[in-house]
mmCIF file of the C-alpha atoms, coordinates in Angstrom:
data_MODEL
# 
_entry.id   MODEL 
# 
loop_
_atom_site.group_PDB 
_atom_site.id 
_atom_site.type_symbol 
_atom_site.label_atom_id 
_atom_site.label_alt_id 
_atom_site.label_comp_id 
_atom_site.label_asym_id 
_atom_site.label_entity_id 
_atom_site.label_seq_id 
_atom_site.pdbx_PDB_ins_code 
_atom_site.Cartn_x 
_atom_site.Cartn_y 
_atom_site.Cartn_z 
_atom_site.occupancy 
_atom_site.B_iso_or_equiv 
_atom_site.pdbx_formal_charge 
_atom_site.auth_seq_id 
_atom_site.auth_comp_id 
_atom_site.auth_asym_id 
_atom_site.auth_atom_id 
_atom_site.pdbx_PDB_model_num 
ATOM 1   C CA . UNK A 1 1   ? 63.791  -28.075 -49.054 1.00 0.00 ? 1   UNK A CA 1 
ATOM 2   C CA . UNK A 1 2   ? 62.143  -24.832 -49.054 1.00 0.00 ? 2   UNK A CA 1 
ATOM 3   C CA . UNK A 1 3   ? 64.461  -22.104 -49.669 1.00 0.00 ? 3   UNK A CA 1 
ATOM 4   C CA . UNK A 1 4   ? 62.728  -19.224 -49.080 1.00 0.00 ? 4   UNK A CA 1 
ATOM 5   C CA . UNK A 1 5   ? 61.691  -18.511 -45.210 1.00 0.00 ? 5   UNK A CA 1 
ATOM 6   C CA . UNK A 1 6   ? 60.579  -15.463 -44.248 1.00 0.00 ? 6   UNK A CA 1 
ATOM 7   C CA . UNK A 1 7   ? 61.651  -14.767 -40.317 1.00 0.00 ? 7   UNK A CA 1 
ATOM 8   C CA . UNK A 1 8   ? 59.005  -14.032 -37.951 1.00 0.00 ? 8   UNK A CA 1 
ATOM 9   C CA . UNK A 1 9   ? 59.063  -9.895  -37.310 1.00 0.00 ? 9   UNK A CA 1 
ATOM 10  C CA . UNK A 1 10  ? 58.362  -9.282  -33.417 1.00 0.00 ? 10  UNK A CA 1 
ATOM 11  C CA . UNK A 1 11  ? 56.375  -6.456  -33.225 1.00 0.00 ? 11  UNK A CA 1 
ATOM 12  C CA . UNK A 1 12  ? 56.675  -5.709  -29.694 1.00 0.00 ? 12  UNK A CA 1 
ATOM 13  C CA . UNK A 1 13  ? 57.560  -6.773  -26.387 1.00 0.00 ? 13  UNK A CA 1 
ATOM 14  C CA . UNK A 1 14  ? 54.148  -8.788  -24.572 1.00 0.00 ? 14  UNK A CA 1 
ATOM 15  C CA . UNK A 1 15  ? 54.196  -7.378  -20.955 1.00 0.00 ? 15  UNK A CA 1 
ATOM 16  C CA . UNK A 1 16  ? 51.808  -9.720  -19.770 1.00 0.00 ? 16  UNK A CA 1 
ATOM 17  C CA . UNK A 1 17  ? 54.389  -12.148 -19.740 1.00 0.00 ? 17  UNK A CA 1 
ATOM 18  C CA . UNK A 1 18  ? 57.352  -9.891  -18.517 1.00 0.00 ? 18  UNK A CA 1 
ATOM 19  C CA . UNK A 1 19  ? 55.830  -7.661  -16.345 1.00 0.00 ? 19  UNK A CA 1 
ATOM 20  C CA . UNK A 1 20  ? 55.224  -10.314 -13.825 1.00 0.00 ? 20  UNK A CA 1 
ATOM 21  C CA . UNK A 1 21  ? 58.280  -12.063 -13.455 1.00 0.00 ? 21  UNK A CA 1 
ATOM 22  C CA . UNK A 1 22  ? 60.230  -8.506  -13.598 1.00 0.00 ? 22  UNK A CA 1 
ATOM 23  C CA . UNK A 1 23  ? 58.046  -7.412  -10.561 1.00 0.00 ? 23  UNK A CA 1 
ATOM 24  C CA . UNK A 1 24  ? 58.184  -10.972 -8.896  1.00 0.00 ? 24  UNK A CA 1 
ATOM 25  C CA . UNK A 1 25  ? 62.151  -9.667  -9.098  1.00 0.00 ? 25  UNK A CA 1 
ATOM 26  C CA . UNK A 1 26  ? 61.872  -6.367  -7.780  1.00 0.00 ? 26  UNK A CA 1 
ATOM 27  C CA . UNK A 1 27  ? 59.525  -7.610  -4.877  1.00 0.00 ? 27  UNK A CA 1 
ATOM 28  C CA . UNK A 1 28  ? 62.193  -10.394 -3.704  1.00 0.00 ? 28  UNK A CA 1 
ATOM 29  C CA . UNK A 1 29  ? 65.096  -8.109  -4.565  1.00 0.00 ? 29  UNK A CA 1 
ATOM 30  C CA . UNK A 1 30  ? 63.335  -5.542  -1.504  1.00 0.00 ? 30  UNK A CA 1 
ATOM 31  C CA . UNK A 1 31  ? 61.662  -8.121  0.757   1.00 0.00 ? 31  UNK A CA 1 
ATOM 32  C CA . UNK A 1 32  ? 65.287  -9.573  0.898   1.00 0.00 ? 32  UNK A CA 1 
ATOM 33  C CA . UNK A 1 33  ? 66.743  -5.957  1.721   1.00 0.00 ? 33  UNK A CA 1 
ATOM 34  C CA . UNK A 1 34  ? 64.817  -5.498  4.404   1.00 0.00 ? 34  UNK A CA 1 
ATOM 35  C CA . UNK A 1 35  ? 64.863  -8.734  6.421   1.00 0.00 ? 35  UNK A CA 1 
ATOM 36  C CA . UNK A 1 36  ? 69.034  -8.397  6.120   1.00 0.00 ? 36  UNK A CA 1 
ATOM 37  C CA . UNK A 1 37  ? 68.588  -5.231  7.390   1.00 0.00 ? 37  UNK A CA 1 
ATOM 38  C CA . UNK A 1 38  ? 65.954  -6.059  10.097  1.00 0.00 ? 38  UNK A CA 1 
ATOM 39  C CA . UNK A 1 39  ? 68.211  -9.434  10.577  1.00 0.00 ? 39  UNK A CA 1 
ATOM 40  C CA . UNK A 1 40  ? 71.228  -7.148  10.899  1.00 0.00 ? 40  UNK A CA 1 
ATOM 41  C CA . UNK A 1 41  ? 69.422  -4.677  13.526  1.00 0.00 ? 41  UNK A CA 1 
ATOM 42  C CA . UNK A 1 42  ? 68.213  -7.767  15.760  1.00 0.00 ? 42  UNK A CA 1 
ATOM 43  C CA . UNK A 1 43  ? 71.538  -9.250  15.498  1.00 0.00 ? 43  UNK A CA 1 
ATOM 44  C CA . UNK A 1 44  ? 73.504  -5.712  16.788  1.00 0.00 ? 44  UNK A CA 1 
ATOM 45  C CA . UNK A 1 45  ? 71.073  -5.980  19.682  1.00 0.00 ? 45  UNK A CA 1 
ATOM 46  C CA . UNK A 1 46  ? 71.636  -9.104  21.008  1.00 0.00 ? 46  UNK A CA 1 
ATOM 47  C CA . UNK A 1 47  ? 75.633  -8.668  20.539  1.00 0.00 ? 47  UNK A CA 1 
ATOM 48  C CA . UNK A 1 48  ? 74.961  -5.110  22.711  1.00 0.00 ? 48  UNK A CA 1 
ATOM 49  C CA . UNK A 1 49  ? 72.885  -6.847  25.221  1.00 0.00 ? 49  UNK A CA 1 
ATOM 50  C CA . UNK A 1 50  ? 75.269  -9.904  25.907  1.00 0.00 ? 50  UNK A CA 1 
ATOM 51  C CA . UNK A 1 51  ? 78.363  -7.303  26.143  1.00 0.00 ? 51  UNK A CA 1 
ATOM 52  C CA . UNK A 1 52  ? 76.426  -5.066  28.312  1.00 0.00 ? 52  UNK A CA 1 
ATOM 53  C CA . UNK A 1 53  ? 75.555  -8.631  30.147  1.00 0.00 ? 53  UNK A CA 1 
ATOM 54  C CA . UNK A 1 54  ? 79.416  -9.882  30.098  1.00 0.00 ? 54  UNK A CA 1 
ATOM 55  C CA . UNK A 1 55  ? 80.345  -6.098  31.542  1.00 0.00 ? 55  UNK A CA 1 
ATOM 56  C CA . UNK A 1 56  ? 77.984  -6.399  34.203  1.00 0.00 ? 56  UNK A CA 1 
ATOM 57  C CA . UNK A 1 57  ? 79.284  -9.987  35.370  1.00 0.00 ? 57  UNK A CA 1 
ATOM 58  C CA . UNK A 1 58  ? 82.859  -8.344  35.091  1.00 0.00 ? 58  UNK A CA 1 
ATOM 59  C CA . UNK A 1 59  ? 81.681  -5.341  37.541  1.00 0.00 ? 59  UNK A CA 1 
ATOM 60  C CA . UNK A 1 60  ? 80.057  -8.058  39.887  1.00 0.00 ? 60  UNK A CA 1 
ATOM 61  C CA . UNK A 1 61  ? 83.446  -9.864  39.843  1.00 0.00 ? 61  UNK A CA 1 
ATOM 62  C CA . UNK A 1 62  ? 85.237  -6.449  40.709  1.00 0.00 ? 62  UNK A CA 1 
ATOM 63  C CA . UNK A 1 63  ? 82.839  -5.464  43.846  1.00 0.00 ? 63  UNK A CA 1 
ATOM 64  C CA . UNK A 1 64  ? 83.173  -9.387  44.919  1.00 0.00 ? 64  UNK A CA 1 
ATOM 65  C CA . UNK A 1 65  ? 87.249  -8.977  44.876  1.00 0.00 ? 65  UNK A CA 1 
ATOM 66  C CA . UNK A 1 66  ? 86.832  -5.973  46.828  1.00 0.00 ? 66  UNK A CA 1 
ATOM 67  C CA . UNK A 1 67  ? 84.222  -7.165  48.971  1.00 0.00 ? 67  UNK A CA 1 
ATOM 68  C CA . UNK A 1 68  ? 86.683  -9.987  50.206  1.00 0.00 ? 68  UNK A CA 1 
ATOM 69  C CA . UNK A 1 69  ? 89.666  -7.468  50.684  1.00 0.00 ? 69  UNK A CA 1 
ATOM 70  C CA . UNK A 1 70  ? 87.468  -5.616  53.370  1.00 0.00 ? 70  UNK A CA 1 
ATOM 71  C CA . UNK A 1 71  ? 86.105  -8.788  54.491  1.00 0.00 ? 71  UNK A CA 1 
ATOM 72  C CA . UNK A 1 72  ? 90.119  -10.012 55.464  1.00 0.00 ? 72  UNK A CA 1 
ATOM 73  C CA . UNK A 1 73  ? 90.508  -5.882  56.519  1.00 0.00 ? 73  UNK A CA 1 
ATOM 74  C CA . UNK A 1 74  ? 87.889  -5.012  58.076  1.00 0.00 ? 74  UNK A CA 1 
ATOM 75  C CA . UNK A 1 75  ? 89.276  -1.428  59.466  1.00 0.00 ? 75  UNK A CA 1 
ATOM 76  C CA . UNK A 1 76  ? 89.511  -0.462  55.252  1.00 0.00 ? 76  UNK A CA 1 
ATOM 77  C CA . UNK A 1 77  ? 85.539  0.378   55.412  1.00 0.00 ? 77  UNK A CA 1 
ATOM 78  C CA . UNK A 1 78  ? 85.577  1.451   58.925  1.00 0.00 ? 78  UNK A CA 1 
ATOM 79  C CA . UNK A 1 79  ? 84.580  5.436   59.218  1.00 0.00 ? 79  UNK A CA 1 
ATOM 80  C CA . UNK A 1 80  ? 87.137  5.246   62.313  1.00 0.00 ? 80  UNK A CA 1 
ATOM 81  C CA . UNK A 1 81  ? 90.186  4.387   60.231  1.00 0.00 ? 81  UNK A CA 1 
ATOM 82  C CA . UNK A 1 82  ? 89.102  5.667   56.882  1.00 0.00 ? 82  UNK A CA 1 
ATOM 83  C CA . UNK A 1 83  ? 88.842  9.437   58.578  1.00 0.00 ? 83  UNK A CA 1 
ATOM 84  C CA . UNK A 1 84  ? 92.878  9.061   59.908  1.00 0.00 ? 84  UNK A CA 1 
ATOM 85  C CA . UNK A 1 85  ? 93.675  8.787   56.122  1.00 0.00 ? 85  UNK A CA 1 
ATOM 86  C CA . UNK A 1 86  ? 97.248  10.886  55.904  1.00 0.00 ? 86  UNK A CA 1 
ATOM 87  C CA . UNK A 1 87  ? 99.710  10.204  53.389  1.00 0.00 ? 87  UNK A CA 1 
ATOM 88  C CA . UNK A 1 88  ? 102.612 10.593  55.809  1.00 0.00 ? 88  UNK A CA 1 
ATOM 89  C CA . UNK A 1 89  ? 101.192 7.633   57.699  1.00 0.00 ? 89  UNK A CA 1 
ATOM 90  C CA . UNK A 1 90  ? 101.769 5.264   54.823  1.00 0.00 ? 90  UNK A CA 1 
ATOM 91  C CA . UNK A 1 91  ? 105.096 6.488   54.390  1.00 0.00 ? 91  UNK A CA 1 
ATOM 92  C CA . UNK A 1 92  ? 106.523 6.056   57.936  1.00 0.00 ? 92  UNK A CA 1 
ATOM 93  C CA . UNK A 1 93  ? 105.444 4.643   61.108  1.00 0.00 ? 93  UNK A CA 1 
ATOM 94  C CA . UNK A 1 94  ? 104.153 1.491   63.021  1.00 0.00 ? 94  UNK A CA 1 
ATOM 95  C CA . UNK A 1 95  ? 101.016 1.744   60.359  1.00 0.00 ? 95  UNK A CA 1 
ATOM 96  C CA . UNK A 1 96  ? 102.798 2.189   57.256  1.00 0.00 ? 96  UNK A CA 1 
ATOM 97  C CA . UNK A 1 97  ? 101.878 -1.475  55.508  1.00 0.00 ? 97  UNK A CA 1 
ATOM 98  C CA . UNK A 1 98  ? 98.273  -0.929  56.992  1.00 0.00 ? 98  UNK A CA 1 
ATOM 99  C CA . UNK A 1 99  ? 98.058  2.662   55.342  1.00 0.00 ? 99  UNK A CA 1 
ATOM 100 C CA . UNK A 1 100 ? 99.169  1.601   52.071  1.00 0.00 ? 100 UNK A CA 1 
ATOM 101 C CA . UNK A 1 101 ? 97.119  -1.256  51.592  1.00 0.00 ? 101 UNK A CA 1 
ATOM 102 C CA . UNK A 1 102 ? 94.274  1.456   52.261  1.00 0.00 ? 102 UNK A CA 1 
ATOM 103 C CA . UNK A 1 103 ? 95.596  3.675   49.651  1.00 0.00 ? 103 UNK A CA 1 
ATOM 104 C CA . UNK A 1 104 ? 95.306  0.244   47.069  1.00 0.00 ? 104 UNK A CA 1 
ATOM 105 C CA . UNK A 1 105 ? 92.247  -0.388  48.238  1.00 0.00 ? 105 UNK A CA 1 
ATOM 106 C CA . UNK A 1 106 ? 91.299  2.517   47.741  1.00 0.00 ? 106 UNK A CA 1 
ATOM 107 C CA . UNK A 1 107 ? 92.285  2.416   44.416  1.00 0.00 ? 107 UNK A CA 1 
ATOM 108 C CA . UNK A 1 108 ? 90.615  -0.069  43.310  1.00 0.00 ? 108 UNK A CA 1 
ATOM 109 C CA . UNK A 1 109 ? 87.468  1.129   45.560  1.00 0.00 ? 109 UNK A CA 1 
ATOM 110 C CA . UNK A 1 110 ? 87.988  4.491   42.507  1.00 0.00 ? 110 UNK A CA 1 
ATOM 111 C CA . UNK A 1 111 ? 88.694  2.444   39.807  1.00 0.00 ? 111 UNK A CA 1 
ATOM 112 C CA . UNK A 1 112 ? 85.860  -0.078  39.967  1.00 0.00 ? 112 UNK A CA 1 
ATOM 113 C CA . UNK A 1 113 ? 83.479  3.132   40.523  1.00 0.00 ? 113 UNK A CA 1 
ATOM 114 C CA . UNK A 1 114 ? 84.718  4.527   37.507  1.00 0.00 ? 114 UNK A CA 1 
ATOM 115 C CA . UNK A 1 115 ? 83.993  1.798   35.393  1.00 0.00 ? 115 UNK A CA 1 
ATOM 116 C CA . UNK A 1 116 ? 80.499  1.015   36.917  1.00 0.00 ? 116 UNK A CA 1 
ATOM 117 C CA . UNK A 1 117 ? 80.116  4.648   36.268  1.00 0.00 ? 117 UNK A CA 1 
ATOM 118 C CA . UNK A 1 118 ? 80.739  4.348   32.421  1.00 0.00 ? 118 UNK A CA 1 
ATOM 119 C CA . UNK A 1 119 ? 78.332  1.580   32.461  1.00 0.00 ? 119 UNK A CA 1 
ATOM 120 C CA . UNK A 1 120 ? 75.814  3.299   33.883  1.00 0.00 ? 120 UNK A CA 1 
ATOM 121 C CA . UNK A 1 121 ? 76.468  6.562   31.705  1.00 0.00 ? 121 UNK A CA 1 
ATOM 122 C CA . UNK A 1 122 ? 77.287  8.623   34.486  1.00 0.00 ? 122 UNK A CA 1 
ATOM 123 C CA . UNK A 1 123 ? 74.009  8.147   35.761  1.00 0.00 ? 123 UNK A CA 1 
ATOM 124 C CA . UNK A 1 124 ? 74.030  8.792   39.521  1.00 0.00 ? 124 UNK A CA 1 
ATOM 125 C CA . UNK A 1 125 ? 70.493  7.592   40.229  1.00 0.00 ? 125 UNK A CA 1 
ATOM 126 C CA . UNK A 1 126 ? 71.309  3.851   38.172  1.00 0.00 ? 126 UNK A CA 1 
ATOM 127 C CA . UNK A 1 127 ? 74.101  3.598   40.144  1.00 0.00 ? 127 UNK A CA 1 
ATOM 128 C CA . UNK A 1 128 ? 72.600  4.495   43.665  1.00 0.00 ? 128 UNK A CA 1 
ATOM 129 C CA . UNK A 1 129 ? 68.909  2.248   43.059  1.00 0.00 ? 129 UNK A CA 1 
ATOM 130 C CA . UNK A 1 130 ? 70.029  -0.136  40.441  1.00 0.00 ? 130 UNK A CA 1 
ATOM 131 C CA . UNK A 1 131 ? 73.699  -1.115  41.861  1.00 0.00 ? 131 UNK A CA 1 
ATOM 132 C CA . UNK A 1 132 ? 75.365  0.144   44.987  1.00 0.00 ? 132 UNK A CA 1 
ATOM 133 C CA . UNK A 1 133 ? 75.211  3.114   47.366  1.00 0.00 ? 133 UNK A CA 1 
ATOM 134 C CA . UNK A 1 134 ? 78.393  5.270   45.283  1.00 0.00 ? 134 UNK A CA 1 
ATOM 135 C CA . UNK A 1 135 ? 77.778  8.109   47.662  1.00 0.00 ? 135 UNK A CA 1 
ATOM 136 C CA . UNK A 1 136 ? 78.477  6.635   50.970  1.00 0.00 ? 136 UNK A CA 1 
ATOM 137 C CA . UNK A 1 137 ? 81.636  5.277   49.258  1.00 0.00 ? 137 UNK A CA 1 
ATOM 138 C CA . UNK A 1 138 ? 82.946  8.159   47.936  1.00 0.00 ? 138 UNK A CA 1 
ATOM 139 C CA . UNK A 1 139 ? 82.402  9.847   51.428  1.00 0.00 ? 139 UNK A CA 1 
ATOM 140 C CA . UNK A 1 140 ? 84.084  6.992   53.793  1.00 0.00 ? 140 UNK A CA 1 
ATOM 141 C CA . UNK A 1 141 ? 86.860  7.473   51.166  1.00 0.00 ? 141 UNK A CA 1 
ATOM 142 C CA . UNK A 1 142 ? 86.920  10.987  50.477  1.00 0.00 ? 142 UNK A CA 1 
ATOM 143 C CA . UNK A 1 143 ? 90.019  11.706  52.319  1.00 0.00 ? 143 UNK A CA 1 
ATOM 144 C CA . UNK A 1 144 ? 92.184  9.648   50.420  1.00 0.00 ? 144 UNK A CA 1 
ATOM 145 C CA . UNK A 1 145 ? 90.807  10.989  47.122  1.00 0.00 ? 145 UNK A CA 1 
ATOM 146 C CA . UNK A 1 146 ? 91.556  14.420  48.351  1.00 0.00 ? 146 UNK A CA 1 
ATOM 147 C CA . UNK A 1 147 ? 94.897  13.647  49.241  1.00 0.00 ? 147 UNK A CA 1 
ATOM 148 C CA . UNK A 1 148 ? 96.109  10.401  47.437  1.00 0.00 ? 148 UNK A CA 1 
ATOM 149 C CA . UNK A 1 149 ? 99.727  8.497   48.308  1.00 0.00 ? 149 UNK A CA 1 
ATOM 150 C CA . UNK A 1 150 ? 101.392 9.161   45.280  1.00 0.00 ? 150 UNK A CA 1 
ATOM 151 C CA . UNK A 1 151 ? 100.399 12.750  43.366  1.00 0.00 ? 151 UNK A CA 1 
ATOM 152 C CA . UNK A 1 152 ? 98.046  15.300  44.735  1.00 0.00 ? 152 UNK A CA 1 
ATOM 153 C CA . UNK A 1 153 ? 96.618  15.437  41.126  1.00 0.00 ? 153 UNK A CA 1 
ATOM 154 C CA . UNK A 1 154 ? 96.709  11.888  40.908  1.00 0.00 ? 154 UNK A CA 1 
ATOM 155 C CA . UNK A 1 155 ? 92.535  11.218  41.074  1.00 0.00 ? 155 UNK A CA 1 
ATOM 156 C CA . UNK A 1 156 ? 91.943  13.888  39.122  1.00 0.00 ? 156 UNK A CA 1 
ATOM 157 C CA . UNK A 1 157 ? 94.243  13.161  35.917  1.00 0.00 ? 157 UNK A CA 1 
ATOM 158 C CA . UNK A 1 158 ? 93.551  9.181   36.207  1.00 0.00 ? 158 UNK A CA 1 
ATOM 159 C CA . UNK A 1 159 ? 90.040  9.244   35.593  1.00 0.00 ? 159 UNK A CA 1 
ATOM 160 C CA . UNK A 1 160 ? 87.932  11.019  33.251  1.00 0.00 ? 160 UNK A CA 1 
ATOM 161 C CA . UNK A 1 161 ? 86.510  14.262  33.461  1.00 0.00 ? 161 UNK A CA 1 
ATOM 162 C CA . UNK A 1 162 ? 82.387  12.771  33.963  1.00 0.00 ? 162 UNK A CA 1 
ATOM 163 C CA . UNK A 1 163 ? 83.620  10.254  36.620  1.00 0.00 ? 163 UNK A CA 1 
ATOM 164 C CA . UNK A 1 164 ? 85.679  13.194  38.541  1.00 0.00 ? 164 UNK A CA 1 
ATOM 165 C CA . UNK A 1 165 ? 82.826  15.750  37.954  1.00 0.00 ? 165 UNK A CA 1 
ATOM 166 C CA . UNK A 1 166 ? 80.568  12.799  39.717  1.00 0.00 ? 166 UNK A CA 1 
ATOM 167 C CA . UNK A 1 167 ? 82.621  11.990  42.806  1.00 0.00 ? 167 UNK A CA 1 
ATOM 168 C CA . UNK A 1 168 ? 82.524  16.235  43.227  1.00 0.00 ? 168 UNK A CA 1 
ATOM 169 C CA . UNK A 1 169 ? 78.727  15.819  43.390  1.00 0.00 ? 169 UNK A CA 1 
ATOM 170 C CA . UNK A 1 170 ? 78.712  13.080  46.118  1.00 0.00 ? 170 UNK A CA 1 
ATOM 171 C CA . UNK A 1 171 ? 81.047  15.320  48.068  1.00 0.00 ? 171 UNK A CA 1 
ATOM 172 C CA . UNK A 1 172 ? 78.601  18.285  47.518  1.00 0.00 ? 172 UNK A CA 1 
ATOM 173 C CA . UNK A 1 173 ? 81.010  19.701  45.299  1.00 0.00 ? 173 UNK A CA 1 
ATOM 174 C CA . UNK A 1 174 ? 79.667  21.106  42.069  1.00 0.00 ? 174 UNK A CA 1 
# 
C-alpha cells in the first residue's frame, strides 16, 4: 500500500463545462418567467371576458323581466299614462294600485339603466347603438324621476353621481 499520495491541486474552475449548463439555467429560469406571466395575462382575460359575458346575460335577464311587466301592463310604457305621473295619485284614489306599480316599475326601469350604464362605462353612445334606446326611456319616465313616490331626493341619492349626471343629459339637462 502506497502511503504517500499526493492530492490532485485544481487550478481553476473549466468554464467550458460550467458555463453552459449555468446559462442552460438562467435561460429556463426566464423563458419560464415569462410564459407564467404571459399564461397569467391570457388567463385574467378570459376570466374578464366571461364576467363581462355572465353580466351581459344578467342585464338581458333584467330588460326580459321588465319587458314582460309592460307586456301584462301595457299603459306602464304608454306616453298617455306615463305623462299623468303624480305622486298623490298613488297615494289615494280609484288609481292608486295602478300608480304604484308604475312607480316599481319604474324603479326597476332606473335601476336596470344604472347597471347597464356601469357596464357600458357611462358610455351614452354603447348604450344607445350597442343595447337599447336609454333616451326615449328616460324621457317616457322622466316625470316620475323628477318627482318619485317616496323622497323627492330619492333618484338622486340612490344612484351614483355618473348614472344621475347621464339621465340629466337625456333630459337636456347638463
Amino acid at each position: 500500500m502506497d502511503i504517500n499520495c499526493v492530492p490532485e491541486v485544481v487550478t481553476g474552475v473549466d468554464w467550458s463545462k460550467i458555463g453552459p449548463a449555468i446559462l442552460g439555467t438562467v435561460l429556463s429560469v426566464v423563458v419560464s418567467g415569462v410564459l407564467f406571466f404571459v399564461k397569467n395575462n391570457i388567463d385574467k382575460k378570459i376570466r374578464e371576458e366571461n364576467q363581462k359575458k355572465a353580466d351581459l346575460d344578467q342585464l338581458d335577464k333584467q330588460l326580459d323581466d321588465i319587458l314582460k311587466i309592460a307586456i301584462s301592463y301595457p299603459y306602464l310604457e304608454t306616453k298617455k299614462f306615463c305623462e299623468t305621473w303624480d305622486k298623490t295619485k298613488a297615494e289615494i284614489g280609484d288609481d292608486c294600485d295602478r300608480y304604484q306599480r308604475y312607480s316599481v316599475f319604474c324603479n326597476l326601469v332606473f335601476n336596470y339603466l344604472s347597471r347597464l350604464a356601469e357596464y357600458c362605462e357611462y358610455d351614452l353612445e354603447c348604450i344607445q347603438k350597442q343595447h337599447i334606446n336609454m333616451k326615449e326611456w328616460v324621457r317616457l319616465h322622466q316625470k316620475n324621476w323628477n318627482d318619485p313616490l317616496n323622497d323627492p331626493n330619492e333618484n338622486i341619492d340612490s344612484y351614483d353621481e355618473k348614472f344621475v349626471a347621464l339621465v340629466n343629459k337625456c333630459l337636456g339637462k347638463h
